[in-house]
């Protein structure tokens, strides 16, 4: 039976079909790890459901897991299949061992470890890890009780035994690489094939899904998320637009926020970047809910802030408060530091009850003491608070000796030391929300700003936001919403912010002022194609070709020819010749085949320093060359935009869309030339035509819009383009 049999009722996208073919080949092969990278709306869950059905039809053992309890429940809701947290799936809760002993009596540097489970049924099985972008591979710091090595990915690899050839086990990681990486890491290791293969010495297969499913093409949230994602994958952080469409994206003001929040009947979440923002918004929500700034109350929504292995609750789980003690327990704890200084910390606990869903979405009840220092403090306990908890336990158990079995049993069950760490859960940081999905998500834009900026109401500028960290955070926040996305005062900027239309008269006046007659030289690719073919450059990247063409064009006018060309790794070498003189040049490119400005003499290939200096001066003064690679003139019909260019430079597709929408009454784009740092559009209306250059910089922001005087015969079309350019700038309030 083939895997496609489980997808006969679905219209698969090309990306889904390609991924399934690779998945089927992987399951039939000896390879051990498969990475399925899928972006929002691409159909990851559809493939996951069919994959599990296929494995069940083969009677193949499998485990379906996710990093958080909420993510595991989302899988169950969407696929109907049981799923657990990774921790529950691979660790043993029955055995706890001490793994580190501190020398100082008040030192909390010793740890207790839950061991990796020895699962005899893991042989010939498939482990499927969803939301794998959240799986970390660095040590989980600051936990007194620890799972395995403290490196989750490492423990998963160890539990799976995929490095043992006789087991025939496999792991499939599924996730969205554009989401936030694990805390403390700048990438998602479980979705990085190079990292896994190099670190764990195993073979890795992979597939990527970008194409949004047909039924989602009108989903405003997914359209916005896809635009953000394309900025991430292209590396151009120049377009950010979450203005409301009055369908599924809304922009309530901060003054309207509470009313809008309260009328949403389905589950909702507030997302921000900073813990301080979450603390302030939780206070606003609770004061509105209870009429005053009260202590924690029954019906409060909370989010667990740290794993509590004894009570069976995990970091990131949401719960409802069911019971609250009216009184608190407070103790002042004093201890000496290594420097002899006395530290005093006041610890305050309160007894509460919690109701939260288990992995099967059934309610479970938890009772214990919460630590109010954490509830109203920072996102982590301070080192002094951690020490104070331990010293307090020891003072209450003076006869227990550290390192004994009795000590271990007592500290595991101690409800004050092993207290619940939680925060109010109406507003949470994006990391806390990751892995979950809500019908309604309210996003506050406190990422990429300085501390004094009023992000609730003041217009944003793009400072601090044109970078991958901001876009990754925004993408993760936006994709938490399944039905309605509420963005309170979101940033807005576009690649059109600095666009300016420069008509032909202004161009001529500028040229007269500067003494320039023609800023750019243009040649047709046909003219230089024989030379490219002579040196084997016809299939090289455009940047490599253009570098060659620039030198060929200007040096041939001085009777200097290119004798030799070669690319070796990141070096590009030329030998130039004039009569009996030769000069060798070496240039450097990066991984994207972009040249830096430096060059070096090749002494063994240079017999004339005079020629070398002459060539260097000629090239230093040479103006840019535009290479026209469009051989056809174009016909009078609407053209389609190249999908590859859309992924590589999404802002060019935005330009195409805006110009297309602005045209009317028989006006069409008949040709587009993708030149170096400019788009050349030919726009026609019967016999009328205009050719216009749209310049942009290395960051993808447009600048001058330049009509080509000798290629424009219609003042009406020029006026239309100028109107479209001005309209593009009207909506932009970013400086």
XYZ file of C-alpha atoms in Angstrom:
735
model
C 0.000 0.000 0.000
C 1.283 3.450 -0.901
C 1.016 6.518 1.275
C -0.978 8.368 -1.442
C -3.924 5.997 -0.858
C -4.669 7.965 2.314
C -4.932 11.274 0.418
C -7.260 10.340 -2.457
C -10.024 12.605 -1.121
C -7.745 15.656 -0.962
C -6.582 18.061 -3.668
C -2.917 18.115 -2.785
C -0.694 21.074 -3.570
C 2.497 20.454 -5.529
C 4.493 20.955 -2.323
C 2.347 18.426 -0.436
C 2.676 15.866 -3.228
C 6.442 16.343 -3.351
C 6.687 15.996 0.440
C 4.637 12.787 0.405
C 6.819 11.256 -2.277
C 9.904 12.015 -0.201
C 8.232 10.745 2.993
C 7.274 7.458 1.317
C 10.817 7.013 0.010
C 12.209 7.785 3.469
C 10.010 5.178 5.181
C 11.179 2.591 2.660
C 14.859 3.552 3.012
C 17.589 3.053 5.597
C 17.677 6.778 6.457
C 16.863 7.621 10.061
C 15.625 11.223 10.246
C 13.171 13.153 8.094
C 12.526 16.889 8.478
C 9.259 18.282 7.107
C 9.386 22.064 7.094
C 5.973 23.581 6.488
C 4.857 27.191 6.716
C 1.467 28.514 7.839
C -1.385 27.286 5.632
C 0.769 24.804 3.696
C -1.059 21.725 4.997
C 1.318 20.191 7.589
C -1.552 18.859 9.708
C -3.212 17.252 6.672
C -0.004 15.357 5.913
C 0.444 14.424 9.572
C -3.051 12.912 9.771
C -2.607 10.899 6.565
C 0.883 9.790 7.634
C -0.430 8.328 10.905
C -3.291 6.612 9.052
C -0.717 5.080 6.692
C 1.464 3.833 9.573
C -1.572 2.329 11.295
C -2.583 0.538 8.073
C 0.901 -1.028 8.012
C 0.543 -1.906 11.714
C 3.751 0.050 12.247
C 4.516 1.204 15.786
C 4.642 4.978 16.196
C 4.661 7.678 18.884
C 3.110 11.089 18.221
C 4.589 13.811 20.445
C 4.866 17.589 20.814
C 6.979 19.850 23.066
C 4.031 21.202 25.118
C 0.766 19.845 26.456
C -1.199 22.452 24.550
C 0.521 21.533 21.267
C -0.229 17.846 21.945
C -3.915 18.668 22.467
C -4.014 20.690 19.223
C -2.733 17.609 17.374
C -5.451 15.476 18.985
C -8.153 18.003 18.048
C -6.993 18.317 14.430
C -6.089 14.714 13.628
C -8.087 12.633 16.098
C -4.952 10.705 17.121
C -3.523 10.481 20.636
C -0.475 12.617 21.284
C 1.677 13.211 24.362
C 4.331 15.668 25.396
C 7.879 14.661 24.530
C 8.675 14.581 28.262
C 5.916 12.094 29.004
C 6.875 10.047 25.958
C 10.590 9.564 26.565
C 11.317 10.022 30.290
C 10.681 7.769 33.264
C 8.895 9.416 36.181
C 9.431 6.428 38.435
C 13.160 6.795 39.036
C 14.974 9.890 40.261
C 18.704 10.004 40.862
C 21.085 12.628 42.185
C 23.575 13.674 39.511
C 25.521 16.564 41.027
C 26.613 17.466 44.555
C 27.374 20.990 45.671
C 30.196 21.565 48.149
C 28.591 24.439 50.086
C 25.871 23.340 52.504
C 23.564 26.096 51.194
C 24.485 25.475 47.534
C 21.571 24.498 45.294
C 23.882 23.399 42.488
C 23.029 19.720 42.956
C 20.316 18.268 40.779
C 17.957 15.352 40.624
C 17.475 13.706 37.255
C 14.565 11.832 35.697
C 16.156 9.199 33.461
C 15.400 8.497 29.813
C 12.945 5.636 29.554
C 14.242 2.294 28.334
C 11.445 1.393 25.936
C 11.703 -2.177 24.582
C 8.956 -1.425 22.024
C 10.980 1.335 20.382
C 12.395 -1.246 17.925
C 11.196 -0.729 14.331
C 9.048 2.258 15.245
C 8.551 5.836 14.048
C 8.705 8.819 16.380
C 6.762 11.806 15.029
C 7.546 15.163 16.647
C 5.208 18.033 15.765
C 5.968 21.727 16.509
C 9.632 20.719 16.308
C 10.789 24.354 16.050
C 10.416 24.457 19.855
C 12.743 21.507 20.554
C 15.931 22.791 22.179
C 19.408 21.279 22.269
C 21.027 23.427 24.944
C 21.065 22.749 28.664
C 17.828 23.694 30.415
C 19.219 25.957 33.121
C 17.878 26.805 36.557
C 15.888 23.641 37.230
C 16.428 21.754 40.471
C 14.786 18.640 38.981
C 15.913 17.843 35.475
C 14.881 15.524 32.674
C 17.686 13.378 31.267
C 20.724 15.335 30.150
C 18.760 18.595 30.098
C 19.173 18.662 26.294
C 15.799 17.679 24.845
C 16.920 16.939 21.268
C 19.902 14.925 22.483
C 17.616 12.855 24.715
C 15.166 12.273 21.868
C 17.990 10.917 19.708
C 19.162 8.746 22.601
C 15.659 7.409 23.353
C 15.007 6.590 19.684
C 18.230 4.563 19.394
C 18.406 5.545 15.728
C 22.202 5.418 15.914
C 21.973 1.668 16.502
C 21.714 -0.031 13.099
C 19.820 -3.060 14.387
C 16.812 -1.063 15.666
C 15.562 0.299 12.304
C 13.905 3.211 14.097
C 13.085 6.562 12.535
C 12.252 10.108 13.648
C 10.096 12.548 11.669
C 10.378 16.181 12.769
C 7.536 18.433 11.591
C 7.572 22.168 12.136
C 7.663 25.715 10.891
C 11.227 27.086 10.656
C 9.951 30.684 10.534
C 8.636 30.461 14.092
C 10.664 31.476 17.131
C 13.575 29.168 17.933
C 13.906 27.696 21.447
C 14.825 30.176 24.187
C 18.581 30.642 24.258
C 19.095 29.509 20.654
C 19.103 31.524 17.421
C 17.878 28.626 15.259
C 15.676 25.543 15.600
C 18.086 22.580 15.767
C 15.431 19.891 15.163
C 14.575 21.541 11.818
C 18.183 22.037 10.720
C 19.408 19.037 8.679
C 23.035 20.182 8.712
C 23.057 20.549 12.486
C 21.508 17.123 13.068
C 23.703 15.259 10.582
C 26.909 16.892 11.836
C 26.068 16.650 15.551
C 24.561 13.165 15.643
C 26.216 11.560 12.593
C 22.974 10.326 11.031
C 21.536 10.671 7.539
C 18.740 13.233 7.122
C 16.084 13.617 4.406
C 13.908 16.699 4.124
C 11.015 18.390 2.339
C 9.688 21.939 2.414
C 6.130 23.197 1.928
C 5.574 26.885 1.124
C 2.496 26.795 -1.090
C -0.694 27.885 0.691
C -3.639 25.526 0.152
C -6.348 26.691 -2.265
C -9.030 26.854 0.412
C -6.851 29.288 2.383
C -6.018 31.770 -0.399
C -8.595 34.293 0.858
C -7.617 33.974 4.526
C -6.303 37.414 5.469
C -4.304 36.099 8.430
C -2.510 33.541 6.260
C -1.921 36.113 3.500
C -0.290 38.433 6.048
C 1.698 35.574 7.605
C 2.920 34.444 4.172
C 4.152 37.958 3.348
C 6.044 38.064 6.652
C 7.455 34.593 5.980
C 8.658 35.590 2.505
C 10.568 38.478 4.033
C 12.235 35.975 6.370
C 13.172 33.473 3.688
C 14.286 36.138 1.197
C 16.228 38.251 3.695
C 14.480 41.524 2.684
C 12.806 43.057 5.743
C 11.173 45.955 3.963
C 7.410 45.272 3.987
C 5.221 44.968 7.048
C 1.483 45.456 6.690
C -1.120 44.298 9.216
C -3.726 46.959 8.497
C -7.241 45.721 9.047
C -9.297 44.135 6.281
C -12.502 44.210 8.393
C -12.861 40.453 7.806
C -10.301 38.614 9.919
C -7.679 41.287 10.706
C -8.717 44.230 12.896
C -6.913 47.264 14.345
C -8.818 48.386 17.459
C -7.309 51.349 19.254
C -5.959 50.865 22.751
C -9.009 52.743 24.070
C -11.279 50.217 22.307
C -9.185 47.199 23.224
C -10.941 46.141 26.447
C -14.413 46.366 24.950
C -13.315 44.426 21.865
C -11.582 41.821 24.032
C -14.598 41.325 26.279
C -17.124 40.746 23.479
C -15.142 37.844 21.977
C -16.939 34.726 23.196
C -14.525 32.112 21.835
C -11.121 31.389 23.440
C -8.702 34.312 23.223
C -5.144 35.212 24.054
C -3.144 38.442 24.323
C 0.412 38.225 22.985
C 3.326 40.585 23.599
C 7.113 40.449 23.676
C 8.082 41.750 27.105
C 7.192 40.262 30.487
C 6.618 43.791 31.762
C 3.969 44.357 29.073
C 2.275 41.069 29.956
C 2.256 42.063 33.645
C 0.636 45.444 32.857
C -1.987 43.990 30.497
C -2.870 41.223 32.955
C -3.407 43.877 35.602
C -5.710 45.832 33.244
C -7.730 42.706 32.344
C -8.075 41.564 35.966
C -9.046 44.983 37.264
C -11.787 45.133 34.631
C -12.870 41.562 35.410
C -12.949 41.789 39.221
C -13.545 45.522 39.690
C -10.329 46.031 41.637
C -6.660 45.052 41.772
C -7.301 41.893 43.812
C -5.029 38.967 44.749
C -5.383 35.828 42.671
C -9.048 34.794 42.481
C -11.153 31.754 41.536
C -11.846 31.863 37.740
C -8.479 33.550 37.049
C -6.679 32.273 33.958
C -3.036 31.394 34.657
C -0.086 29.940 32.757
C 2.457 27.608 34.339
C 5.925 29.162 34.390
C 8.118 26.146 35.184
C 7.945 22.360 35.084
C 6.641 20.784 38.289
C 7.341 17.096 37.962
C 5.792 16.023 41.275
C 2.433 17.633 40.416
C 2.641 16.664 36.744
C 2.305 20.170 35.261
C 4.585 21.607 32.597
C 5.914 24.998 31.618
C 3.515 26.751 29.222
C 0.297 24.964 30.232
C -2.792 27.124 30.823
C -5.155 26.544 33.750
C -8.129 28.034 35.588
C -7.964 28.783 39.304
C -10.689 26.805 41.122
C -9.893 27.540 44.781
C -7.842 30.178 46.610
C -6.867 30.392 50.249
C -7.679 33.844 51.677
C -4.440 33.840 53.679
C -0.784 33.588 52.715
C 2.218 31.917 54.317
C 5.267 34.196 54.537
C 8.722 33.517 55.916
C 11.849 35.667 56.045
C 14.838 33.552 55.069
C 18.379 34.708 55.807
C 21.630 33.109 54.654
C 25.290 33.933 54.108
C 26.816 34.374 50.659
C 30.295 33.102 49.776
C 31.656 36.579 50.465
C 30.286 36.539 54.009
C 27.414 38.932 53.307
C 24.020 38.219 54.880
C 21.085 38.090 52.473
C 17.461 38.192 53.597
C 14.601 37.151 51.297
C 10.891 37.173 52.078
C 9.062 34.239 50.509
C 5.270 34.283 50.248
C 3.115 31.261 49.353
C -0.626 30.882 48.838
C -2.622 27.637 48.633
C -4.707 27.295 45.468
C -6.489 24.726 43.315
C -6.164 24.536 39.525
C -8.214 22.894 36.802
C -6.500 22.255 33.476
C -6.946 19.899 30.520
C -4.772 16.812 30.274
C -3.341 15.557 26.985
C -6.685 13.903 26.151
C -8.438 17.223 26.812
C -10.044 15.872 29.979
C -10.074 18.106 33.093
C -7.630 17.349 35.881
C -7.308 19.055 39.271
C -4.062 20.173 40.901
C -3.685 21.524 44.437
C -0.607 23.140 45.902
C 1.144 26.304 47.035
C 2.006 28.999 44.509
C 4.951 31.332 45.108
C 3.728 34.917 44.911
C 7.303 36.185 44.501
C 7.180 34.657 41.015
C 3.564 35.644 40.265
C 4.346 39.334 40.732
C 8.056 39.278 39.872
C 10.260 38.604 36.885
C 9.903 35.684 34.526
C 12.462 33.649 36.453
C 13.262 33.307 40.122
C 16.316 35.283 41.167
C 19.366 33.293 42.379
C 18.684 34.621 45.891
C 15.070 33.378 45.751
C 16.247 29.945 44.588
C 18.731 29.732 47.448
C 16.100 30.994 49.916
C 13.684 28.206 48.892
C 16.394 25.622 49.555
C 17.542 27.162 52.844
C 13.911 27.357 53.997
C 13.474 23.617 53.270
C 16.629 22.749 55.210
C 15.577 24.849 58.204
C 12.273 23.013 58.311
C 14.052 19.632 58.100
C 17.181 20.070 60.261
C 17.691 16.323 60.781
C 17.816 15.418 57.060
C 21.267 14.952 55.574
C 21.877 16.157 52.043
C 22.507 13.297 49.614
C 20.498 10.665 51.518
C 17.425 8.839 50.225
C 15.345 10.457 52.986
C 16.465 13.919 51.918
C 15.536 13.158 48.311
C 12.075 11.840 49.190
C 11.348 14.820 51.420
C 12.430 17.510 48.964
C 10.453 15.911 46.109
C 7.244 15.976 48.135
C 7.782 19.280 49.940
C 4.930 21.559 48.871
C 6.790 24.764 49.727
C 10.086 23.946 48.001
C 8.259 22.230 45.138
C 5.757 25.076 44.847
C 3.867 26.040 41.691
C 5.358 28.857 39.634
C 2.699 30.593 37.559
C 1.734 33.903 35.985
C -1.616 35.332 35.019
C -2.483 33.925 31.609
C -4.645 36.559 29.917
C -1.590 38.183 28.349
C 1.539 36.108 27.690
C 4.816 36.421 25.856
C 5.000 34.966 22.371
C 7.237 32.118 23.554
C 4.541 31.073 26.040
C 1.877 31.135 23.313
C 3.978 29.148 20.844
C 2.536 25.724 20.080
C -0.993 26.906 20.817
C -3.783 28.245 18.644
C -6.741 30.418 19.619
C -9.757 31.629 17.623
C -8.914 35.180 18.756
C -5.411 36.592 19.213
C -4.689 40.162 20.342
C -1.129 41.284 19.569
C 0.662 44.229 21.198
C 3.769 45.436 19.342
C 6.378 45.994 22.057
C 9.140 44.223 20.091
C 11.902 46.272 18.459
C 11.300 49.500 20.411
C 13.142 51.496 23.061
C 11.951 51.499 26.664
C 10.432 54.993 26.538
C 8.317 54.426 23.428
C 4.530 54.355 23.908
C 3.733 51.394 21.673
C 0.070 51.408 22.759
C -0.719 54.587 20.821
C 2.276 56.307 19.191
C 3.067 55.773 15.486
C 5.962 53.353 15.016
C 8.987 53.944 12.851
C 10.846 51.047 11.321
C 13.951 51.389 13.504
C 14.640 48.054 15.193
C 12.133 46.202 13.026
C 13.856 45.585 9.681
C 15.583 42.430 10.934
C 14.880 38.673 11.114
C 14.297 38.658 14.890
C 11.374 41.075 14.645
C 9.813 39.342 11.634
C 10.172 35.886 13.233
C 8.498 37.127 16.410
C 5.714 38.762 14.391
C 5.167 35.636 12.265
C 4.855 33.460 15.383
C 2.456 35.898 17.053
C 0.234 36.337 13.982
C -0.089 32.599 13.370
C -1.513 31.983 16.866
C -4.868 33.291 15.561
C -7.121 30.801 13.766
C -10.147 33.065 13.116
C -9.573 36.683 14.116
C -6.362 38.657 14.577
C -6.532 41.917 16.529
C -3.398 44.069 16.131
C -3.329 47.037 18.473
C -1.325 49.844 16.829
C 0.862 47.590 14.656
C 3.911 48.965 12.812
C 3.456 49.678 9.133
C 6.182 50.201 6.584
C 6.705 49.284 2.982
C 9.382 49.167 0.336
C 7.628 52.148 -1.287
C 8.294 54.549 1.620
C 11.069 56.481 -0.137
C 9.875 56.111 -3.720
C 9.988 59.316 -5.792
C 8.890 59.906 -9.374
C 11.548 61.824 -11.331
C 10.217 62.999 -14.688
C 12.409 63.396 -17.739
C 12.856 67.160 -17.362
C 14.168 66.743 -13.822
C 16.488 63.950 -14.976
C 17.913 66.185 -17.720
C 18.391 69.105 -15.308
C 20.247 66.818 -12.889
C 22.465 65.488 -15.691
C 23.235 69.055 -16.795
C 24.145 69.984 -13.195
C 26.472 67.028 -12.730
C 27.796 66.848 -16.281
C 26.439 63.355 -16.768
C 24.854 62.525 -20.072
C 23.787 58.964 -19.364
C 23.803 57.532 -15.859
C 23.635 53.918 -17.012
C 24.779 51.916 -20.022
C 22.513 49.177 -21.335
C 23.473 46.203 -23.493
C 21.518 43.210 -24.728
C 22.512 39.766 -23.474
C 22.714 38.579 -27.114
C 25.656 40.905 -27.641
C 27.821 39.242 -25.012
C 26.431 35.691 -25.102
C 29.297 34.314 -27.285
C 31.834 35.505 -24.709
C 29.841 33.952 -21.835
C 29.693 30.648 -23.691
C 33.423 30.821 -24.533
C 34.294 30.847 -20.819
C 31.445 28.551 -19.700
C 29.504 31.306 -17.874
C 26.143 30.880 -19.617
C 24.688 28.940 -16.638
C 26.437 30.880 -13.880
C 24.406 33.103 -11.482
C 23.505 36.568 -12.808
C 25.859 38.307 -10.353
C 28.792 36.299 -11.735
C 27.779 36.996 -15.335
C 27.289 40.727 -14.723
C 30.715 40.996 -13.080
C 32.270 39.454 -16.202
C 30.183 41.557 -18.622
C 31.146 44.800 -16.847
C 34.840 44.073 -17.360
C 34.434 42.750 -20.910
C 32.421 45.821 -22.020
C 34.725 48.586 -20.720
C 38.102 46.925 -21.283
C 37.468 45.933 -24.906
C 37.185 49.668 -25.740
C 40.842 49.945 -24.651
C 41.836 46.890 -26.692
C 42.139 44.801 -23.526
C 40.754 41.279 -23.787
C 39.830 38.626 -21.240
C 42.255 35.743 -21.763
C 41.217 33.528 -18.816
C 38.370 33.259 -16.276
C 37.961 30.787 -13.398
C 35.895 30.423 -10.227
C 37.476 28.377 -7.427
C 35.449 28.206 -4.243
C 34.869 31.827 -3.184
C 37.537 33.213 -5.508
C 37.035 34.519 -9.071
C 40.190 34.930 -11.158
C 40.754 36.872 -14.383
C 43.746 37.192 -16.712
C 43.545 40.261 -18.973
C 45.760 40.739 -22.054
C 46.789 43.633 -24.319
C 49.270 42.621 -26.994
C 52.091 40.950 -25.015
C 51.092 42.423 -21.629
C 49.084 40.416 -19.067
C 47.505 41.272 -15.697
C 45.948 38.815 -13.243
C 43.117 39.859 -10.870
C 41.532 37.927 -7.995
C 38.094 38.822 -6.575
C 36.007 37.286 -3.786
C 32.308 36.339 -3.537
C 30.188 35.140 -0.632
C 27.818 32.141 -0.479
C 25.168 34.121 -2.387
C 27.688 34.932 -5.169
C 27.806 38.603 -4.195
C 31.186 40.279 -4.801
C 32.954 42.447 -2.259
C 34.806 45.542 -3.440
C 38.314 44.227 -2.877
C 40.640 42.691 -5.457
C 44.205 41.445 -5.483
C 46.992 41.131 -8.038
C 47.970 37.633 -9.182
C 51.769 38.108 -9.552
C 52.371 34.852 -11.435
C 49.871 35.928 -14.123
C 51.006 39.579 -14.303
C 53.948 40.609 -16.470
C 52.950 44.283 -16.632
C 52.232 46.373 -13.540
C 51.368 49.210 -15.897
C 48.511 47.180 -17.414
C 47.311 46.163 -13.951
C 47.136 49.814 -12.819
C 45.448 50.875 -16.090
C 42.710 48.246 -15.717
C 42.142 49.156 -12.055
C 41.619 52.844 -12.999
C 39.287 52.037 -15.894
C 37.068 49.859 -13.734
C 37.094 52.359 -10.857
C 35.590 55.060 -13.091
C 33.203 52.806 -15.037
C 29.467 53.383 -14.568
C 27.012 50.501 -13.977
C 25.776 48.431 -16.912
C 22.202 47.230 -17.328
C 22.014 43.853 -19.021
C 18.751 43.288 -20.870
C 18.052 39.561 -20.627
C 14.522 39.749 -22.083
C 14.943 38.690 -25.691
C 11.293 39.099 -26.656
C 9.688 42.499 -26.953
C 6.581 41.330 -25.104
C 3.042 41.200 -26.426
C 0.057 43.337 -25.570
C -1.367 41.031 -22.911
C -1.174 40.901 -19.117
C 1.953 38.992 -18.094
C 2.346 36.661 -15.127
C 4.914 37.254 -12.403
C 7.747 34.761 -11.986
C 7.174 32.620 -8.842
C 10.912 32.190 -8.277
C 11.432 35.958 -8.296
C 8.478 36.333 -5.902
C 10.226 34.084 -3.360
C 13.651 35.629 -3.932
C 12.494 39.274 -3.831
C 8.863 39.455 -2.629
C 8.821 43.261 -2.735
C 9.067 43.061 -6.539
C 5.823 41.057 -6.595
C 4.238 43.727 -4.358
C 5.244 46.376 -6.916
C 3.748 44.292 -9.721
C 0.475 43.824 -7.795
C 0.102 47.527 -6.999
C 0.861 48.685 -10.534
C -1.485 46.047 -11.993
C -4.330 47.182 -9.727
C -3.712 50.818 -10.658
C -4.037 50.280 -14.404
C -7.370 50.513 -16.245
C -9.029 51.215 -19.612
C -6.885 48.905 -21.705
C -3.571 49.748 -19.995
C -1.403 46.660 -19.502
C 2.078 45.658 -18.399
C 3.518 44.154 -21.571
C 7.074 43.454 -20.360
C 9.194 43.389 -17.211
C 12.986 43.273 -17.186
C 14.617 42.301 -13.876
C 17.796 44.375 -14.025
C 20.423 44.973 -11.361
C 18.763 46.996 -8.574
C 15.922 48.088 -10.855
C 12.742 46.820 -12.460
C 12.079 48.007 -16.013
C 8.378 48.045 -16.878
C 6.922 48.481 -20.351
C 3.328 49.696 -20.107
C 1.134 49.937 -23.203
C -2.300 51.029 -24.259
C -2.664 50.233 -27.969
C -0.070 52.435 -29.703
C 0.813 54.358 -26.560
C 3.747 53.048 -24.519
C 6.085 54.007 -21.703
C 9.226 52.332 -20.359
C 9.925 53.133 -16.718
C 12.696 52.075 -14.327
C 11.918 51.455 -10.642
C 15.206 51.617 -8.731
C 15.727 49.888 -5.357
C 18.611 49.535 -2.920
C 20.323 46.518 -1.344
C 17.758 46.409 1.476
C 14.884 46.267 -1.024
C 13.551 49.821 -0.554
C 12.534 51.610 -3.755
C 13.968 55.028 -4.588
C 13.746 56.835 -7.908
C 11.126 56.056 -10.542
C 12.689 57.029 -13.878
C 10.807 57.228 -17.190
C 13.114 56.553 -20.167
C 12.619 59.671 -22.290
C 13.276 58.085 -25.700
C 10.989 55.149 -24.921
C 7.907 57.072 -23.752
C 5.421 58.409 -26.333
C 2.452 59.000 -24.022
C 2.153 61.825 -21.473
C -1.168 60.248 -20.375
C 0.481 56.943 -19.429
C 3.290 58.791 -17.638
C 0.741 60.766 -15.627
C -1.012 57.502 -14.729
C 2.195 55.916 -13.427
C 3.036 59.057 -11.457
C -0.435 58.902 -9.877
C 0.093 55.231 -8.910
C 3.480 56.050 -7.333
C 1.992 58.916 -5.304
C -0.866 56.668 -4.182
C 1.605 54.049 -2.971
C 3.191 56.631 -0.675
C -0.042 58.084 0.711
C -0.787 55.167 3.077
C 2.713 55.082 4.545
C 3.163 56.942 7.860
C 6.661 55.638 8.521
C 9.603 57.988 8.098
